[in-house]
XYZ file of C-alpha atoms in Angstrom:
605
model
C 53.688 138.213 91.093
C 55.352 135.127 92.530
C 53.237 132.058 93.711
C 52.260 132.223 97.228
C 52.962 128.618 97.276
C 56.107 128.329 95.359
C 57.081 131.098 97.867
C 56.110 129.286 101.162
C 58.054 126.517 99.936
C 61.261 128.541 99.337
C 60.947 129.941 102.866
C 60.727 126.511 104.441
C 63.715 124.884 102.697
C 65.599 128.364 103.441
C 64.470 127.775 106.907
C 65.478 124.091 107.354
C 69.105 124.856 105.445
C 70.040 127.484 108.170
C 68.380 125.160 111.056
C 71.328 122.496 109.630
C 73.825 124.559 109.350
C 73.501 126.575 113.145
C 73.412 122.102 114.000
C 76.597 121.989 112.416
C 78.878 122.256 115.646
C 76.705 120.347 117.867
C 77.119 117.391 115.400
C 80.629 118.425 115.616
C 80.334 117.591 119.149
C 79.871 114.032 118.743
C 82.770 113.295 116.272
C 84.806 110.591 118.301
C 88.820 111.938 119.266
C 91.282 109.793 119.244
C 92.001 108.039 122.908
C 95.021 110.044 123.104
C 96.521 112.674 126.083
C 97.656 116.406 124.755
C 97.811 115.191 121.178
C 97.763 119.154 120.737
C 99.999 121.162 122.327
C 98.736 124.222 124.503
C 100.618 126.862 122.251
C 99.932 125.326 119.169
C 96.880 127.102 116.877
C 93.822 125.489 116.483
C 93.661 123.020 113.400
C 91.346 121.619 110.916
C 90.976 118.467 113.021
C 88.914 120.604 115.217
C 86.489 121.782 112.822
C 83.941 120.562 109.631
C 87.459 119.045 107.723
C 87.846 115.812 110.462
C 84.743 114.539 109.484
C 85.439 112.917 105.973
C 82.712 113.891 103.869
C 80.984 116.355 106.291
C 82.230 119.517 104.099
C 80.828 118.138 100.895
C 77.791 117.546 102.657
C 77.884 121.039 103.791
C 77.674 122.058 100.306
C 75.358 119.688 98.964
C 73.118 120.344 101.973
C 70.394 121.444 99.608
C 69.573 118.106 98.594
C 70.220 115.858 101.518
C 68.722 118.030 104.297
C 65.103 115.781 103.885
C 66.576 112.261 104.894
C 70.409 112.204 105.654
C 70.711 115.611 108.242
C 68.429 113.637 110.414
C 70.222 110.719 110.597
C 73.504 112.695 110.796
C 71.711 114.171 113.904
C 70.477 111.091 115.529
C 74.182 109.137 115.190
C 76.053 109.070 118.495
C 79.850 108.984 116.997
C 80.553 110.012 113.609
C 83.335 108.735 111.433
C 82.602 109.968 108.050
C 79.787 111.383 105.660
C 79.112 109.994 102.022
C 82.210 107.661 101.681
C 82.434 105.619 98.724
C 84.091 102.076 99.030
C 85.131 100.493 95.713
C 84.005 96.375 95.527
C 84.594 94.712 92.393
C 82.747 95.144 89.279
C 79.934 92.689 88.357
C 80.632 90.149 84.930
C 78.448 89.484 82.592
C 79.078 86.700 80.049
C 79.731 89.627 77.261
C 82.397 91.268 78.757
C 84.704 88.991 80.342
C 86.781 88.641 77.289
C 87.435 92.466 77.475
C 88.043 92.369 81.521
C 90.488 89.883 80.913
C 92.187 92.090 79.009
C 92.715 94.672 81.637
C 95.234 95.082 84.042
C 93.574 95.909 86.608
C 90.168 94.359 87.811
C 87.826 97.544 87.739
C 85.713 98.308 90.414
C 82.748 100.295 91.243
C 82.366 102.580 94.297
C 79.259 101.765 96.407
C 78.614 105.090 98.526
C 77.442 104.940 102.331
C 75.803 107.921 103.674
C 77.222 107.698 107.128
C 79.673 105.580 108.779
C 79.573 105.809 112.530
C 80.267 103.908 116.147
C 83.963 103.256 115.407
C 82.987 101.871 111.584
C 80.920 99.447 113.194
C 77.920 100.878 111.378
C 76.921 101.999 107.302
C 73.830 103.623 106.890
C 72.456 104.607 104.009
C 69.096 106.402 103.044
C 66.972 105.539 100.172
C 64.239 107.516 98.595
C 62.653 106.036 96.333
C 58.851 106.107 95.935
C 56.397 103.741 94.891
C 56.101 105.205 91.698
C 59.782 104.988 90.798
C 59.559 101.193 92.020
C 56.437 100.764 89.764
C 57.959 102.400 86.704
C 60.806 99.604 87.352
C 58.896 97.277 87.401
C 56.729 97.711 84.269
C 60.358 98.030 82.316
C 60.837 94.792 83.608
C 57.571 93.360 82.460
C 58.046 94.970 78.925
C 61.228 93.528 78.408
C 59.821 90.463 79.359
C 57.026 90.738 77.444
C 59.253 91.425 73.898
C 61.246 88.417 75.265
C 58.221 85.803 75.134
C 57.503 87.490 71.418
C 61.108 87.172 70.308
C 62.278 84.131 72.076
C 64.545 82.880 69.297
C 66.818 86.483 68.729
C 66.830 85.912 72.619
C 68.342 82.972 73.009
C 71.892 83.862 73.239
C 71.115 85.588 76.284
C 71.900 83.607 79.982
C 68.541 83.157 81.727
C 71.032 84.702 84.710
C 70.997 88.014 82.903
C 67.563 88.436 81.832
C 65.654 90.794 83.389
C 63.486 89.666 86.403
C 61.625 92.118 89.048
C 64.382 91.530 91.783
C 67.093 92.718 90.020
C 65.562 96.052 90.882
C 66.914 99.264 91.957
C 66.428 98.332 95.801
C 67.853 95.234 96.052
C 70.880 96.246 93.938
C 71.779 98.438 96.278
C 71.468 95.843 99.623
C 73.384 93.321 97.320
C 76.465 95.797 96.694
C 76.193 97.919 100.289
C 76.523 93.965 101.357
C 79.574 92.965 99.207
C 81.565 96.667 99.858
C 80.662 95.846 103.680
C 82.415 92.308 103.457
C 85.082 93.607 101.267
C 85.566 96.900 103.895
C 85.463 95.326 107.174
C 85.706 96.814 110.992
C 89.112 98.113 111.627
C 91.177 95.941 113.123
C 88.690 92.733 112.733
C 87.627 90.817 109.625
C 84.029 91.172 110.578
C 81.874 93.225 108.787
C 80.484 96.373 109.344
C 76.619 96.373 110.590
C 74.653 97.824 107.106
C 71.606 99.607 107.782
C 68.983 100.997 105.213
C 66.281 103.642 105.103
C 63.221 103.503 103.046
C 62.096 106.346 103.493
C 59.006 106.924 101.232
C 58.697 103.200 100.217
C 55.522 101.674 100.947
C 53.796 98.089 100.184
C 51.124 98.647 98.034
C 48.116 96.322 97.531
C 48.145 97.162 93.362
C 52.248 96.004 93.165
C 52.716 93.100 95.744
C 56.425 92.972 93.961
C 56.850 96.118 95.991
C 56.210 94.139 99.699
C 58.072 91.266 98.328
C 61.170 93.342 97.668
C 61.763 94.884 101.033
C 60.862 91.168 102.721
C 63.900 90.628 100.557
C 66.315 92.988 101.508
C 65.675 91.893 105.377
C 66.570 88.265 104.229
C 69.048 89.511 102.857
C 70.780 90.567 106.599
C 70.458 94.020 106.234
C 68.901 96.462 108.606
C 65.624 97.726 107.532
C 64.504 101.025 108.541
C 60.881 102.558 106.568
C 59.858 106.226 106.871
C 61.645 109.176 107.562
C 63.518 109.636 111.225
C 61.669 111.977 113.437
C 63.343 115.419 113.113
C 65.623 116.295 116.155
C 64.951 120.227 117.157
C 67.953 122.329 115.622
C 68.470 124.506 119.011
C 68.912 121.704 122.206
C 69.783 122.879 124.970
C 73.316 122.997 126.109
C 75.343 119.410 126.432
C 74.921 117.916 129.933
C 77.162 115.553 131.893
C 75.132 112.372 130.165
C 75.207 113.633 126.717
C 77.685 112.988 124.274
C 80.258 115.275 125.354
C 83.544 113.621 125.750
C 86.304 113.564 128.793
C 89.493 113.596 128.850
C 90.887 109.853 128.705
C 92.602 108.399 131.417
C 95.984 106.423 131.465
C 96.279 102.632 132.127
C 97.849 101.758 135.262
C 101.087 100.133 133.341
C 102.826 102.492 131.390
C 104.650 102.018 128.166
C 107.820 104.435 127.433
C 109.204 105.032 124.605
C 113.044 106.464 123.896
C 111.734 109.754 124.106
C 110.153 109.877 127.374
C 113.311 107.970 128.867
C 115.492 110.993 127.438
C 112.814 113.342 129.513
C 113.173 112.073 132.422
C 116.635 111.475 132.676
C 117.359 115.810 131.225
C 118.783 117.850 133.630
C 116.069 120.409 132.229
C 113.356 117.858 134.363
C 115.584 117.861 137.297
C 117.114 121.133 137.346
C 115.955 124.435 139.430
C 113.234 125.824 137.159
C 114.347 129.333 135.548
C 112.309 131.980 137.101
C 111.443 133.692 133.709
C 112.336 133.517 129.776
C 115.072 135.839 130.351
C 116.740 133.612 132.657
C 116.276 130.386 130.516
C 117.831 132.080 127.664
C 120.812 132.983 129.857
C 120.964 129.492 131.180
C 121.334 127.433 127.296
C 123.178 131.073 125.958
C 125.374 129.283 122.941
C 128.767 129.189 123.079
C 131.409 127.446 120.372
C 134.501 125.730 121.064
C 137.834 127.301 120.009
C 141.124 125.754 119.182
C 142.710 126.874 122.481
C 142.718 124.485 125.417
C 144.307 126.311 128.079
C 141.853 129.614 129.114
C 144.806 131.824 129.480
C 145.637 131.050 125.501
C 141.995 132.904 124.504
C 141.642 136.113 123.975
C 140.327 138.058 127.258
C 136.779 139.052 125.831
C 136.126 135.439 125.518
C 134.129 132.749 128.595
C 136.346 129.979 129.124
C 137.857 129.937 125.438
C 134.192 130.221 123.825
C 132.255 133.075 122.116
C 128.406 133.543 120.954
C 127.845 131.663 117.115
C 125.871 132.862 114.296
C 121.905 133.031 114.908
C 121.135 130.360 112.057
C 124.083 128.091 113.273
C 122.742 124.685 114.338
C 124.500 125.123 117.950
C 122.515 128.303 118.233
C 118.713 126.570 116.622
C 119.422 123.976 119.439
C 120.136 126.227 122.370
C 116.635 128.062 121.828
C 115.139 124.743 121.543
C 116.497 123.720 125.018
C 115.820 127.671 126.540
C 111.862 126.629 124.694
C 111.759 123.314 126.975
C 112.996 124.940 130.307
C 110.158 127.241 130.002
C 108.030 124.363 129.401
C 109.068 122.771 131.914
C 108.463 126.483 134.654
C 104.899 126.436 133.584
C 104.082 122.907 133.157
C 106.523 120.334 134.992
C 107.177 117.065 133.476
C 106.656 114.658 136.714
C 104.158 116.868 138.158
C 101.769 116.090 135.255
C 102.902 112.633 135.483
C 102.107 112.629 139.261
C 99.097 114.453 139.618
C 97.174 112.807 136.502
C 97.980 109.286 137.525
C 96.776 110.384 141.622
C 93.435 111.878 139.669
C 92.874 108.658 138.268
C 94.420 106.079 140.075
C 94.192 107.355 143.659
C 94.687 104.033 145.039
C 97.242 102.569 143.102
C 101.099 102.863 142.483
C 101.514 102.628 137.980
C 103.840 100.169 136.888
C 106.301 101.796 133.890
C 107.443 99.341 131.077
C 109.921 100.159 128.506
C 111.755 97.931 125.350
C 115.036 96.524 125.695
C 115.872 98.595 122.085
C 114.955 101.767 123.843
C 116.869 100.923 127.059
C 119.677 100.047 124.711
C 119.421 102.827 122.295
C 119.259 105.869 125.627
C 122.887 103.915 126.517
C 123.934 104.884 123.125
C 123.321 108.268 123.173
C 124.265 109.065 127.128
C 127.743 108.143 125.930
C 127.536 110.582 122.947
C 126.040 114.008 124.907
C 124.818 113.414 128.211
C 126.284 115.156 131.581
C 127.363 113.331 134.168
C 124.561 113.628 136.436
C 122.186 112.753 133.588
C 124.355 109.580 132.614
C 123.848 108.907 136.529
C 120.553 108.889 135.887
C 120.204 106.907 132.752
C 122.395 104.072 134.574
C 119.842 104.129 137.813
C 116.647 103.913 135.360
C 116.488 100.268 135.144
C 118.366 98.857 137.968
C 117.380 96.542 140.591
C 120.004 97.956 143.276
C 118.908 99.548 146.486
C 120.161 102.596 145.934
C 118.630 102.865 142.282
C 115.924 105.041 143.285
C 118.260 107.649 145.238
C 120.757 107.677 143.176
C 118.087 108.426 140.324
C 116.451 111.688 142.244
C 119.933 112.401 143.827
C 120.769 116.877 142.954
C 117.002 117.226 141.436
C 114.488 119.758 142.435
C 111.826 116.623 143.563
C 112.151 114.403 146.491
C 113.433 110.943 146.241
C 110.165 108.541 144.989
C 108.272 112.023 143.941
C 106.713 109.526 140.801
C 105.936 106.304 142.916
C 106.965 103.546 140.953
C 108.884 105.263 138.467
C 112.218 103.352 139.434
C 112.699 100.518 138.465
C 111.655 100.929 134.873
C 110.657 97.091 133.366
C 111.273 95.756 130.399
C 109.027 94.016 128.373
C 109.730 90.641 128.542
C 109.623 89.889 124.364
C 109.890 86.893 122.356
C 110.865 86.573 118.673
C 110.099 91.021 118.787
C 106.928 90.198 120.261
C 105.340 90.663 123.697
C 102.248 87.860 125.637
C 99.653 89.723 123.911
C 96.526 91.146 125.851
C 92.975 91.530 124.561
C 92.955 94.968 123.161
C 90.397 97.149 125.427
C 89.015 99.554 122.555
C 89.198 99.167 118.403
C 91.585 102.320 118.735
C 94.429 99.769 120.161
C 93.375 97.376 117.782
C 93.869 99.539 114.845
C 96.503 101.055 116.663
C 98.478 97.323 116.160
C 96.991 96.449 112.782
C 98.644 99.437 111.404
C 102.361 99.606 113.379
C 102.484 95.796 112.264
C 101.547 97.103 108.514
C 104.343 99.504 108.423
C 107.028 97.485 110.217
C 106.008 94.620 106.916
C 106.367 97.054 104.523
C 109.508 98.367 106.073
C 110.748 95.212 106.077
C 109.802 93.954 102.694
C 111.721 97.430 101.582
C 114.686 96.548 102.908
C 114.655 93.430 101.724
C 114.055 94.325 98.029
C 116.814 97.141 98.466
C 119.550 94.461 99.709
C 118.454 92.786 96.849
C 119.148 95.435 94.191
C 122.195 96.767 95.728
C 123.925 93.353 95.676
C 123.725 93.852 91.418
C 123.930 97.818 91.521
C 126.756 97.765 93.719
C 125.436 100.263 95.953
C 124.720 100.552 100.228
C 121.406 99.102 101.043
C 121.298 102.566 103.041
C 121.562 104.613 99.715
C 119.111 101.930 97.622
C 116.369 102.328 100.857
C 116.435 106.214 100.423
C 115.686 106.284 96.664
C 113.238 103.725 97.405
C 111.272 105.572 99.549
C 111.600 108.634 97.389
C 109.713 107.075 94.632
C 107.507 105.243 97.153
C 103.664 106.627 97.571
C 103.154 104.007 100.388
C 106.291 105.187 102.602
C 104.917 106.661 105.744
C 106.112 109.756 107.454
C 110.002 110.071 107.868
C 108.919 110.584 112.198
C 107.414 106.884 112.033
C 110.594 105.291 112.156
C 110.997 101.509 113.237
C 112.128 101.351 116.310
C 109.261 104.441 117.019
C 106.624 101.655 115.499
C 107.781 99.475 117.304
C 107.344 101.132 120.928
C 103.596 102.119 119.471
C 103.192 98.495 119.543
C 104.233 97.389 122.335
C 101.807 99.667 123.920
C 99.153 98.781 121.455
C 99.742 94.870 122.119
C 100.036 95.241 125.912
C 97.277 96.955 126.095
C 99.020 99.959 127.734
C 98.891 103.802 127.903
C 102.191 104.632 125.475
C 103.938 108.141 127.162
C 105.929 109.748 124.682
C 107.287 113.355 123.954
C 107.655 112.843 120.435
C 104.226 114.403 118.903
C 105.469 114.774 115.741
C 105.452 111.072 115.549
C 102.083 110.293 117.023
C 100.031 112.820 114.622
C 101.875 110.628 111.658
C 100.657 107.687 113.165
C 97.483 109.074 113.763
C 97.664 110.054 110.042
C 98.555 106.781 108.925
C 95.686 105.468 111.170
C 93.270 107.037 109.102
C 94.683 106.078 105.820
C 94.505 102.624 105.959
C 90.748 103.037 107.495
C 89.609 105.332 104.303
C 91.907 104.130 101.512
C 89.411 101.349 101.216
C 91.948 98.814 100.645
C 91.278 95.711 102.987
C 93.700 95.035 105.021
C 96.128 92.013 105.057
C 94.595 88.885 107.306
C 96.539 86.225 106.537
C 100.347 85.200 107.726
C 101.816 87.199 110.500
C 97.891 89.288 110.634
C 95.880 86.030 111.291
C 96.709 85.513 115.007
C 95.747 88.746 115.659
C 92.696 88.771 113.389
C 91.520 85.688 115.641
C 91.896 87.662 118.687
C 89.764 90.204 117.428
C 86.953 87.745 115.924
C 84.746 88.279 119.882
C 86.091 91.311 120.586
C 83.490 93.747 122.559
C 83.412 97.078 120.885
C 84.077 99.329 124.052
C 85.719 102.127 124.689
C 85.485 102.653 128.265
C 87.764 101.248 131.122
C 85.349 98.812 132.809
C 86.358 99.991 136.602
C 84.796 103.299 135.843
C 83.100 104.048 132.962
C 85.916 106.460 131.511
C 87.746 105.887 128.016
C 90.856 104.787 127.927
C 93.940 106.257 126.642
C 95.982 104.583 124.153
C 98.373 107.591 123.935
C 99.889 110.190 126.543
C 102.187 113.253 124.554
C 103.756 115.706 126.917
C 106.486 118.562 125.929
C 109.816 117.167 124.885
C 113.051 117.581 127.196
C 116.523 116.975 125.416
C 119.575 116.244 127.491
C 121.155 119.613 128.076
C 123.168 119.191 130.910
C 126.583 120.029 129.027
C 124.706 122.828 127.201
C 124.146 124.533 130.005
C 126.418 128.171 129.741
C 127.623 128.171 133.123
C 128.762 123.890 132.220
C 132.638 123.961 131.868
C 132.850 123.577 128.316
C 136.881 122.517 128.924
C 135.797 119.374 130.705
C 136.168 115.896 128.604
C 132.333 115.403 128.619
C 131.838 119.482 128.211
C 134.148 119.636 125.350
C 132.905 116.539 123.482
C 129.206 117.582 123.792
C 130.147 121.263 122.614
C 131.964 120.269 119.743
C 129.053 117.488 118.507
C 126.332 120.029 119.741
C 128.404 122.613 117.104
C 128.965 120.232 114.444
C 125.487 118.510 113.799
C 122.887 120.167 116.540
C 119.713 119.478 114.539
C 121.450 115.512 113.832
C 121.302 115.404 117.987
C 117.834 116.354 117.924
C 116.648 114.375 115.762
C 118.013 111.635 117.185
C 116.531 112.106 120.754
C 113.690 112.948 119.557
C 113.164 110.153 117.374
């Protein structure tokens, strides 16, 4: 028969491993999102960042849970924003005097990881738990005193040894760890700052003890040391609260910034004649609207055979004229259930009731939509694009003139400003949350390594006798650092504008905001410290007093750094019923047929 005891103590731990696992999604709850509008799209499925998997470390916990339930679930429970569970951040290994010779051998300097339980409050705070008891300390100690002991009998085989290295009682298990959860927090510090991270430790059955003053002494020692002292287990927080209320740690919605940055992308929405047009009044109609048709030799209509619109016919599903149309007939359904300027107009009344938003763009962008109007753009789209930064009086009509919404329907829209920049750089403004902050450190990190990439490949294709544009590509092919192909250049460089400014970037391109997103968290967790010095240090220095906030000052709310809405690609000379023998009709047909998914791509990026 089993021991009633051994058995009362298997029911309790079964007990307090279910309690932590029905917690699970209420600690779920308080993992911070990114400050960032729609980063999902309403008919996407739901993805792991949703669940256990974007919590670094959470799922491992989940499976060790048997052994960290007693000290680290409670702690898990009390933090108010998780980042990540049990990461491990490398810091250089120790030297002794014996094994430099070999080090210097080495390539590489090793390093040793140094693990922190939980990382929370934007990486602003480490925590780790300790539980060691008394008699583990003790048992430390009297190795200590042994070897100490055999040192006084054998002085002269000691000798060789550095008085540094010899054993003495604070080079104990305790203060090891402060001294390397210190160095991996000054070698890891806050995103976006060179500060370090706040390190906070829990003693949790560690006790001073009137037999071993050397206990005492060591945790006065570890609070000299700067770190955070915490001794005895956390109070347990009941498994079953009730429901979140409006004061808890459930999180709204972030609101936009009253100047808005916009990238290429949005200026191609809001210029499409799928914004502007009459919505179609169901699928059916949509499809019927961007129905693909292909450009024959014949220019005259009476030349084409009679069972043929205007001297076009229907092309092959996979064709890239035919992908393309069901992209656009995708958009104008979009754009029936979810308007582009009616989001735009009713979020910024919801949160700015009593102000008119100011809309920014870069020159490259403003340049860049020229480009491309002359390539595929109808005419009243091109009217459009011309109207979008003007000064003129009659900008603003001629912008809303033949679309569904009245003249000024998006107050301020018209004139669209451009940021005044200097040397590729804009007056900087003090960022309002770490998420801009980061948001900066890392565009400026890719746009360096971009640049230092095409620098090297100039270099190599002056001897191989190759284009740079060939050398880049194989490059990046054999590059692990190369970001996503979506973050391109003059994309990073829009993201920081925003991120500089201090502005709410509106994009359609989501593709390229979950890379950056991606990249983001990267650079956070590939515990590699980030570069301070040279074009970094100015912005370092900004960052040095920065107040670790979140929330818009005027009301409490967060702030977005990031708007996505649905993408809307210029489709005015797609349209079926467009007269595909026009100049501008036949030119768009014919680049739509030869390299649709190119055009995309393009306006999308």
């Amino acid at each position: 028969m089993a021991d009633p005891q051994h058995w009362n103590e298997l029911l309790s731990q079964r007990n307090q491993l279910s309690e932590a696992l029905e917690s699970l999604p209420l600690v779920l709850l308080k993992v911070p999102r990114p400050p960032i509008i729609n980063l999902v799209s309403p008919a996407d499925e739901p993805v792991d960042d949703d669940n256990i998997n974007s919590v670094p470390g959470l799922r491992g916990f989940e499976g060790n849970i048997e052994k960290e339930i007693d000290a680290v679930w409670k702690e898990i429970q009390a933090t108010t924003s998780l980042v990540s569970v049990g990461q491990n951040f490398p810091v250089p290994k120790p030297l002794s005097r014996n094994n430099v010779e070999k080090t210097q051998h080495k390539r590489k300097e090793s390093t040793v990881p140094v693990k922190v339980d939980i990382v929370s409050d934007e990486g602003t705070t480490w925590i780790r738990v300790n539980t060691i008891k008394n008699s583990r300390l003790k048992a430390e100690f009297n190795e200590i005193d042994a070897y100490t002991d055999s040192e006084n009998e054998d002085s002269d085989e000691n000798d060789h040894v550095a008085a540094t290295e010899r054993p003495d009682w604070r080079n104990n298990s305790v203060i090891r760890m402060a001294t390397s959860l210190l160095a991996a927090a000054t070698a890891h510090p806050i995103p976006g700052t060179t500060r370090p991270p706040v390190v906070y430790l829990r003693l949790t059955r560690l006790r001073p003890d009137a037999t071993e003053p050397r206990i005492a002494q060591t945790i006065e020692e570890v609070e000299r040391m700067g770190i955070r002292l915490w001794k005895g287990e956390r109070e347990a927080i009941p498994s079953n609260p009730s429901p979140p209320g409006p004061t808890s740690f459930v999180q709204t919605e972030p609101i936009p910034t009253i100047d808005i940055n916009l990238d290429l992308s949005l200026l191609v929405a809001i210029v499409s004649d799928i914004t502007h047009a009459p919505t179609p009044s169901d699928p059916e109609e949509a499809k019927e609207r961007y129905k693909p048709l292909v450009r024959r030799p014949w220019k005259n209509k009476s030349d084409a055979p009679g069972h043929l619109h205007g001297g076009s016919e229907t092309p092959p599903e996979n064709s890239g004229i035919s992908i393309h149309s069901r992209a656009l007939c995708n958009q104008a359904e979009q754009e029936r259930q979810h308007g582009l300027f009616n989001e735009l107009r009713g979020r910024l009344q919801r949160t700015h009731p009593s102000s008119v938003a100011t809309f920014y763009s870069s020159s490259e962008a403003r340049d860049r939509l020229t480009r491309i109007m002359t390539k595929i753009a109808g005419p009243n789209e091109r009217r459009r694009a011309e109207a979008l930064f003007s000064t003129e009086p009659d900008a603003e009509q001629r912008f809303w003139q033949g679309s569904r919404f009245p003249a000024g329907y998006v107050e301020g829209l018209i004139p669209i400003r451009a940021h005044v920049e200097t040397n590729g750089s804009v007056s900087q403004r003090p960022p309002r949350s770490p998420f801009f902050a980061q948001l900066e450190t890392t565009c400026r990190n890719i746009l360096k390594d971009v640049h230092e990439e095409t620098r090297s490949a100039e270099t190599v294709a002056e001897h191989a006798d190759l284009p740079t544009k060939v050398v880049v590509q194989r490059l990046k092919k054999h590059s692990n650092a190369t970001p996503s192909p979506a973050l391109t250049p003059h994309t990073v460089r829009s993201l920081l504008l925003g991120a500089q400014t201090g502005m709410t970037t509106l994009t359609a391109n989501r593709t390229s905001v979950k890379a950056i997103v991606r990249e983001m968290k990267q650079i956070r967790f590939r515990n590699e410290q980030l570069d301070a010095g040279g074009e970094m240090g100015s912005l370092q220095a900004g960052l040095e007093t920065m107040t670790f906030s979140t929330e818009d000052a005027s009301n409490g709310a967060q702030v977005a750094a990031l708007w996505v809405v649905e993408p809307r690609s210029l489709a005015e000379n797609m349209r079926a019923d467009a007269d595909v023998n026009s100049l501008g009709g036949e030119q768009a047909m014919e680049a739509a047929t030869s390299d649709a998914d190119g055009l995309l791509e393009e306006e999308a990026k």
